[in-house]
Amino acid sequence: MSAKRVIGVDLGGTKILAGVVDAEGRIHETVERRTVTTSQTALLDELADLVRSLPFDGVEAVGFGIPTRVDQKTGVALGAVNIPIHGVEFRSEMERRLDCPVGIENDANAAAYAEFRLGAARDVDDMVMLTLGTGVGGGIVIDGTLFRGWAELGHVVIVEDGEPCRGACSGRGHIEAYCSGRAADALARSVIGPNATAHDLVAEAHPALERIGHHLGVAIGSFVNIFNPQMVVIGGGFGVAALDLLLPATRLAVLTEALAPAGQELAIQPAELGAKAGLIGAGLVAHEAVA
Ligand SMILES: [Zn+2]
């Protein structure tokens, strides 16, 4: 197992990061390119070309973390917001182009699995991760196994008939509408001024962050009541930057919403792997494709 080399690919809206990853999750050679958005075929060709630009001899599998929902039974990528992927048989298309086993996973699930194996949650068996970036993503690991369903945790309702989601989601009152970096930007504009951003809220330790912290705690309380994780990991640019300021209100809401004693015992920690989590997670997905 430890001799295996795989390639992980983190496909983002603006850039693609690919790298050779060993069985311990260590990253070796990497390469990065801008994401091709002209057409689906052009993007799939570009991904194959990028993978082949890495040392490919002895590589046993390739794993992709992709910003779409994934049907693991069929290997179909259901549809992305910012990149031209819509209902394509992603796994078989890439296996055909690369002539090796391919694993695919939602990028947030992949990042959660990386934090579980190598990052903030490496010492626990059960974890939920919430990524507070432009949107809100997440992943769930129970008894050491990644839940490989949709895990669109950002689109869980926390306020009935609340604020609308944006983009492809028609829902209201979802976590993403209250706890994302974009939601924090909107809050900053309303409480500081028209040019303010989430960064200013954090820099000023603005008391309005308590509202986001409360919503986050309500969300976490419900996840605790389903999964009873030992730890919730908070990732994403906004999440990691703001966590210390969010935590007092978050903890208070968790204690109210979560059934005792889970709320008291829950650890809430910042993600540790940063921008590399997606690549490492894609590599781990590749290792599982040949396990
Ligand atoms: Zn939504």
XYZ file of C-alpha atoms and ligand atoms in Angstrom:
292
model
C 0.000 0.000 0.000
C 2.689 2.491 0.989
C 4.523 2.112 -2.322
C 1.511 3.228 -4.314
C 1.643 6.538 -6.138
C -1.469 8.245 -7.354
C -2.353 11.632 -8.789
C -4.915 13.868 -7.136
C -6.644 16.686 -9.008
C -8.480 19.552 -7.318
C -10.732 21.145 -9.927
C -11.796 24.650 -8.954
C -13.735 27.389 -10.704
C -10.621 29.372 -11.611
C -7.706 26.940 -11.350
C -6.846 23.254 -11.452
C -4.229 21.897 -9.043
C -2.855 18.413 -9.685
C -0.171 16.541 -7.809
C 1.411 13.186 -7.083
C 0.203 11.990 -3.662
C 1.574 9.018 -1.738
C -0.403 6.650 0.492
C 0.311 8.789 3.572
C -1.233 11.807 1.869
C 2.104 13.556 1.270
C 2.201 15.758 -1.820
C 5.138 15.407 -4.224
C 5.291 17.032 -7.689
C 2.455 19.473 -8.410
C 1.265 21.445 -11.403
C -1.349 24.176 -11.680
C -3.290 25.667 -14.584
C -6.221 27.980 -15.153
C -9.547 26.195 -15.536
C -10.716 25.897 -19.135
C -14.347 27.006 -19.337
C -14.948 27.069 -23.105
C -16.677 23.665 -23.255
C -17.102 20.403 -21.369
C -14.952 18.456 -23.837
C -12.213 21.083 -23.716
C -12.190 20.932 -19.919
C -12.026 17.108 -19.790
C -9.209 17.125 -22.370
C -7.366 19.778 -20.374
C -7.660 17.720 -17.176
C -6.200 14.654 -18.904
C -3.402 16.734 -20.415
C -2.559 18.250 -17.029
C -2.441 14.834 -15.342
C -0.147 13.502 -18.076
C 2.195 16.449 -17.591
C 3.095 14.980 -14.184
C 5.441 11.964 -13.825
C 2.908 9.334 -14.892
C 5.036 6.155 -14.803
C 3.931 3.862 -11.998
C 0.848 5.924 -11.195
C -1.911 3.483 -10.267
C -4.955 5.719 -10.157
C -6.155 9.296 -10.488
C -8.618 10.956 -8.123
C -10.642 14.068 -8.904
C -12.239 16.463 -6.443
C -14.857 18.298 -8.464
C -17.247 21.124 -7.497
C -20.417 19.233 -8.379
C -22.741 16.674 -6.896
C -21.562 13.196 -7.796
C -23.581 10.020 -8.368
C -21.111 7.396 -7.149
C -23.116 4.500 -8.608
C -22.803 5.784 -12.165
C -19.774 8.085 -11.937
C -21.862 10.936 -13.313
C -21.010 14.522 -12.343
C -24.418 16.100 -12.061
C -23.755 19.756 -12.668
C -21.495 22.598 -11.565
C -22.174 26.298 -11.186
C -18.990 27.936 -12.492
C -17.528 25.334 -14.838
C -18.940 23.549 -17.908
C -19.788 20.182 -16.344
C -23.392 19.075 -16.725
C -24.530 15.486 -16.368
C -21.349 13.996 -17.817
C -20.101 10.449 -17.140
C -17.012 11.992 -15.605
C -15.427 8.835 -14.204
C -15.623 6.785 -17.416
C -14.668 9.771 -19.589
C -11.479 10.263 -17.558
C -10.722 6.531 -17.368
C -10.912 6.419 -21.161
C -8.608 9.433 -21.532
C -6.082 8.302 -18.884
C -6.281 4.504 -19.261
C -6.168 3.915 -15.493
C -8.633 3.638 -12.566
C -10.280 6.939 -11.666
C -12.033 7.962 -8.455
C -14.230 11.041 -8.265
C -15.653 12.881 -5.301
C -17.300 16.190 -4.537
C -14.525 18.641 -3.673
C -15.904 19.490 -0.225
C -16.224 15.785 0.636
C -12.642 15.262 -0.507
C -11.403 18.155 1.638
C -13.322 16.831 4.647
C -11.750 13.415 4.218
C -8.291 14.998 4.052
C -8.916 16.885 7.320
C -10.110 13.625 8.843
C -7.091 11.602 7.785
C -4.314 14.188 8.095
C -5.664 17.455 9.479
C -7.660 18.798 12.408
C -9.735 15.618 12.915
C -6.931 13.033 12.556
C -7.438 11.810 16.156
C -11.210 11.264 16.057
C -13.466 8.646 14.419
C -16.500 10.820 13.619
C -16.459 14.334 12.224
C -18.514 16.851 10.335
C -16.789 19.562 8.332
C -18.360 22.826 7.255
C -16.477 24.959 4.749
C -17.433 28.629 4.965
C -16.082 30.094 1.741
C -17.919 31.932 -1.012
C -20.622 29.335 -0.451
C -20.918 26.687 2.249
C -19.861 23.096 1.637
C -19.117 20.214 3.883
C -18.498 16.556 4.440
C -19.206 13.831 6.950
C -17.015 10.994 8.234
C -18.626 8.374 10.475
C -16.725 5.417 11.981
C -13.765 6.389 9.838
C -15.701 6.185 6.580
C -16.443 9.159 4.344
C -20.142 9.543 3.553
C -20.075 9.548 -0.241
C -23.517 10.969 -0.906
C -24.280 14.558 -1.810
C -23.499 16.059 1.617
C -24.649 19.486 0.438
C -24.539 20.680 4.035
C -24.724 24.349 3.022
C -28.256 23.786 1.741
C -29.793 22.618 4.990
C -32.638 24.833 6.235
C -31.968 26.707 9.478
C -34.583 29.476 9.095
C -37.992 28.568 7.666
C -38.813 30.839 4.682
C -35.636 32.776 5.435
C -33.092 34.511 3.209
C -32.925 33.131 -0.350
C -29.959 31.143 -1.612
C -28.287 32.333 -4.781
C -27.433 30.687 -8.061
C -28.838 27.274 -8.842
C -30.500 26.795 -5.427
C -34.120 27.916 -5.188
C -34.299 27.351 -1.435
C -34.666 29.817 1.421
C -33.145 29.987 4.879
C -30.263 27.648 4.086
C -26.980 27.717 6.024
C -25.235 29.199 2.989
C -27.480 32.278 3.046
C -26.307 33.104 6.599
C -22.834 31.685 7.173
C -20.958 31.936 3.848
C -18.294 34.511 3.105
C -20.760 36.062 0.662
C -23.387 36.355 3.405
C -20.744 37.918 5.663
C -19.916 40.415 2.895
C -23.590 41.422 2.769
C -23.704 41.758 6.553
C -20.566 43.923 6.461
C -22.163 46.245 3.909
C -25.245 46.649 6.083
C -23.473 47.270 9.402
C -20.222 48.998 8.332
C -20.736 50.599 4.912
C -21.197 50.002 1.169
C -17.554 49.093 0.518
C -17.061 46.852 3.540
C -16.428 43.105 3.274
C -16.305 40.076 5.551
C -12.622 40.867 6.035
C -13.577 44.159 7.746
C -16.003 42.381 10.083
C -13.167 40.110 11.208
C -10.541 42.870 11.358
C -12.826 44.972 13.574
C -14.022 41.958 15.601
C -17.421 43.447 14.792
C -20.241 42.485 17.196
C -22.500 41.664 14.199
C -20.445 38.471 13.781
C -22.464 37.159 16.710
C -25.435 36.770 14.319
C -23.414 34.554 11.996
C -22.036 32.660 14.979
C -25.548 31.990 16.223
C -26.733 30.678 12.845
C -23.652 28.486 12.610
C -24.353 27.050 16.060
C -27.967 26.298 15.161
C -26.731 24.426 12.099
C -24.098 22.519 14.053
C -26.642 21.624 16.741
C -28.771 19.848 14.158
C -25.786 17.989 12.713
C -24.860 16.890 16.241
C -28.372 15.524 16.693
C -28.017 13.399 13.552
C -24.387 12.293 13.621
C -23.106 12.920 17.167
C -19.608 13.718 15.860
C -16.687 14.138 18.237
C -15.550 17.158 16.259
C -16.834 19.760 13.846
C -14.097 21.203 11.642
C -14.643 24.684 10.211
C -12.822 25.384 6.948
C -12.948 27.903 4.150
C -11.337 31.325 3.965
C -14.015 33.120 5.943
C -14.575 30.225 8.350
C -10.965 29.859 9.424
C -10.427 33.629 9.695
C -13.602 34.276 11.706
C -13.912 31.138 13.833
C -12.494 32.554 17.088
C -14.934 35.476 16.862
C -17.898 33.275 15.947
C -17.312 30.645 18.612
C -18.931 32.217 21.718
C -22.321 32.581 19.981
C -21.844 29.314 18.126
C -21.193 27.353 21.324
C -24.185 28.905 23.059
C -26.495 27.885 20.194
C -25.019 24.370 20.058
C -25.715 23.930 23.778
C -29.326 24.975 23.200
C -30.012 22.923 20.064
C -27.953 19.756 20.569
C -29.166 17.026 22.860
C -27.023 16.630 25.982
C -24.332 15.581 26.486
C -23.209 15.761 22.854
C -23.234 19.560 22.754
C -20.968 19.913 25.783
C -18.473 17.335 24.557
C -18.246 18.540 20.970
C -14.922 19.978 19.786
C -15.100 22.759 17.185
C -11.748 23.305 15.487
C -10.405 25.231 12.491
C -9.272 23.265 9.435
C -5.511 22.746 9.272
C -4.681 21.814 5.696
C -5.740 25.071 4.040
C -5.800 25.219 0.246
C -4.061 21.822 -0.004
C -6.986 19.899 1.539
C -8.750 19.430 -1.794
C -5.645 18.029 -3.518
C -4.807 15.686 -0.642
C -8.427 14.521 -0.487
C -8.466 13.832 -4.238
C -5.306 11.760 -3.776
C -6.912 9.764 -0.965
C -9.938 9.155 -3.223
C -7.545 7.816 -5.883
C -5.926 5.468 -3.345
C -9.380 4.115 -2.507
C -10.071 3.559 -6.212
C -7.301 0.913 -6.248
C -7.588 -0.310 -2.649
Zn -29.517 26.604 -0.817
